[in-house]
mmCIF file of C-alpha atoms and ligand atoms in Angstrom:
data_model
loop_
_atom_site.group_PDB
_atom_site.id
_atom_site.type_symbol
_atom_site.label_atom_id
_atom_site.label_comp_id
_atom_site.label_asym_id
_atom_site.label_seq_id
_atom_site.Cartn_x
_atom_site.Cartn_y
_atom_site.Cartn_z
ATOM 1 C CA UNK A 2 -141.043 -6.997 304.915
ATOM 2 C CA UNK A 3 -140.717 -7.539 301.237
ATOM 3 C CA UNK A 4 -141.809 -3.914 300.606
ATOM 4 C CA UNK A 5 -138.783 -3.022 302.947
ATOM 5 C CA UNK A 6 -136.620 -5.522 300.735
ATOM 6 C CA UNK A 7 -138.544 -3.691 297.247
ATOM 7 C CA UNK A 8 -137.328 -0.171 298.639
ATOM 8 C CA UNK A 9 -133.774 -1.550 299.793
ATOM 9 C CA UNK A 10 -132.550 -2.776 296.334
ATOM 10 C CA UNK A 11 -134.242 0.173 294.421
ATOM 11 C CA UNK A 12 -132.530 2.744 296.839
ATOM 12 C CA UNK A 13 -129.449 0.992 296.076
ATOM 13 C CA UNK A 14 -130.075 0.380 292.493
ATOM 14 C CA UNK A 15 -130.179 4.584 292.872
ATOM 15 C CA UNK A 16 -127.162 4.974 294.380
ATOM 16 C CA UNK A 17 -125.039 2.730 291.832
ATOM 17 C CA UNK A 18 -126.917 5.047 289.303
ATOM 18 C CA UNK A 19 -126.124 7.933 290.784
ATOM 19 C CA UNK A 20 -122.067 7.450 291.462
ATOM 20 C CA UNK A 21 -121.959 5.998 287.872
ATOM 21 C CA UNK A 22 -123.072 9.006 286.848
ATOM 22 C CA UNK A 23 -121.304 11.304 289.174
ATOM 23 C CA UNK A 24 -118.159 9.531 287.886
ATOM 24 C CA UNK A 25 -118.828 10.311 284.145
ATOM 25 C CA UNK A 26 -118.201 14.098 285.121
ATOM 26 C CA UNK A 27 -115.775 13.660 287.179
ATOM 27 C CA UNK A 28 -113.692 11.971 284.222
ATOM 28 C CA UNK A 29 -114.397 14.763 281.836
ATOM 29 C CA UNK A 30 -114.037 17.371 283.962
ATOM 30 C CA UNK A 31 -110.472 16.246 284.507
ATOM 31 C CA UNK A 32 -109.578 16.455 280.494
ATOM 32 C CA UNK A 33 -110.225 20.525 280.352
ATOM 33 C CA UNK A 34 -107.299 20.839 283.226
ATOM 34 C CA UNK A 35 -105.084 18.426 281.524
ATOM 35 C CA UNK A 36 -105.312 20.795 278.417
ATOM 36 C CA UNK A 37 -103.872 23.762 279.721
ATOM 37 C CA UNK A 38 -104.982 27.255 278.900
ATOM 38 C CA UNK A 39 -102.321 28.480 276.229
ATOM 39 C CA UNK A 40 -101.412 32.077 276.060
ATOM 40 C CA UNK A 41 -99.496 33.985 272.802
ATOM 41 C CA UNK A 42 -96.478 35.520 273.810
ATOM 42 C CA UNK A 43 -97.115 39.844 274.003
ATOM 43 C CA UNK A 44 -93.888 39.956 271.670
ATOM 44 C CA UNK A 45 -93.561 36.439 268.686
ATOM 45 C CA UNK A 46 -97.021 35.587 269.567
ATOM 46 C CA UNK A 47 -95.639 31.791 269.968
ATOM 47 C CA UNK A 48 -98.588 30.059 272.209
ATOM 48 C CA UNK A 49 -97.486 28.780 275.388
ATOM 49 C CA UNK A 50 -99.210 27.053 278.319
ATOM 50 C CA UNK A 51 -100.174 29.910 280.851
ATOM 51 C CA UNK A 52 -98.780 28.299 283.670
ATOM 52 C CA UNK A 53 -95.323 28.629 281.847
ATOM 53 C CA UNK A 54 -96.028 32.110 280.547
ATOM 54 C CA UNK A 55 -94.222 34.961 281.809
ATOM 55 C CA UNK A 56 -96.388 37.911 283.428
ATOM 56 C CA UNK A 57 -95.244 41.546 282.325
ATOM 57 C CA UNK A 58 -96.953 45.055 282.863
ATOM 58 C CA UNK A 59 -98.219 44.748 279.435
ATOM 59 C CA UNK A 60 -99.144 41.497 279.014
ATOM 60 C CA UNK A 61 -97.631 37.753 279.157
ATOM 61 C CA UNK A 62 -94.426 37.003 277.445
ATOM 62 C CA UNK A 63 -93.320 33.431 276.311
ATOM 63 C CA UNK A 64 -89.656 33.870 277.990
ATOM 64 C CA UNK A 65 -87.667 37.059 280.353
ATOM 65 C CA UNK A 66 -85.899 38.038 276.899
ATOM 66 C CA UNK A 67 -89.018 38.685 275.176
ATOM 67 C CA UNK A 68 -90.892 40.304 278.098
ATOM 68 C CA UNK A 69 -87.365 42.415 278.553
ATOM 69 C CA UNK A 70 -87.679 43.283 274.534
ATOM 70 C CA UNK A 71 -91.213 44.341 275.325
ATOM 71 C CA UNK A 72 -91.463 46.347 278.270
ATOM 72 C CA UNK A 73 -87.411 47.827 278.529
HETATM 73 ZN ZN1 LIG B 39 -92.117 35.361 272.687
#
């Protein structure tokens, strides 16, 4: 019985190890998709976020006007 007990708290004792850990990379692996990917515009080369970037033919633009001035 207290072998049962021995293996109970060490297999639990495992598992608190284990999602402490697992939770450490889960933390940091949530600050590289807070800082977005930035892009430079095809045209100033001002750096914006990709998700805000503007796709052309020829590459991604910061704004319309510039991917207009780029690709007429
Ligand atoms: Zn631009």
């Amino acid at each position: 019985m207290k072998l049962l007990l021995v293996l109970a708290v060490v297999a639990a004792a495992l598992w608190l190890w284990r999602s402490g850990r697992s939770s450490v990379p889960a933390r940091s692996a949530v600050a590289p998709t807070q800082a977005q990917d930035m892009i430079a515009c095809g045209l100033c080369q001002v750096h914006v976020p990709a998700a805000e970037a503007i796709a052309g033919k020829r590459g991604r633009y910061c704004c319309t006007q510039h991917r207009q001035q780029a690709e007429p």
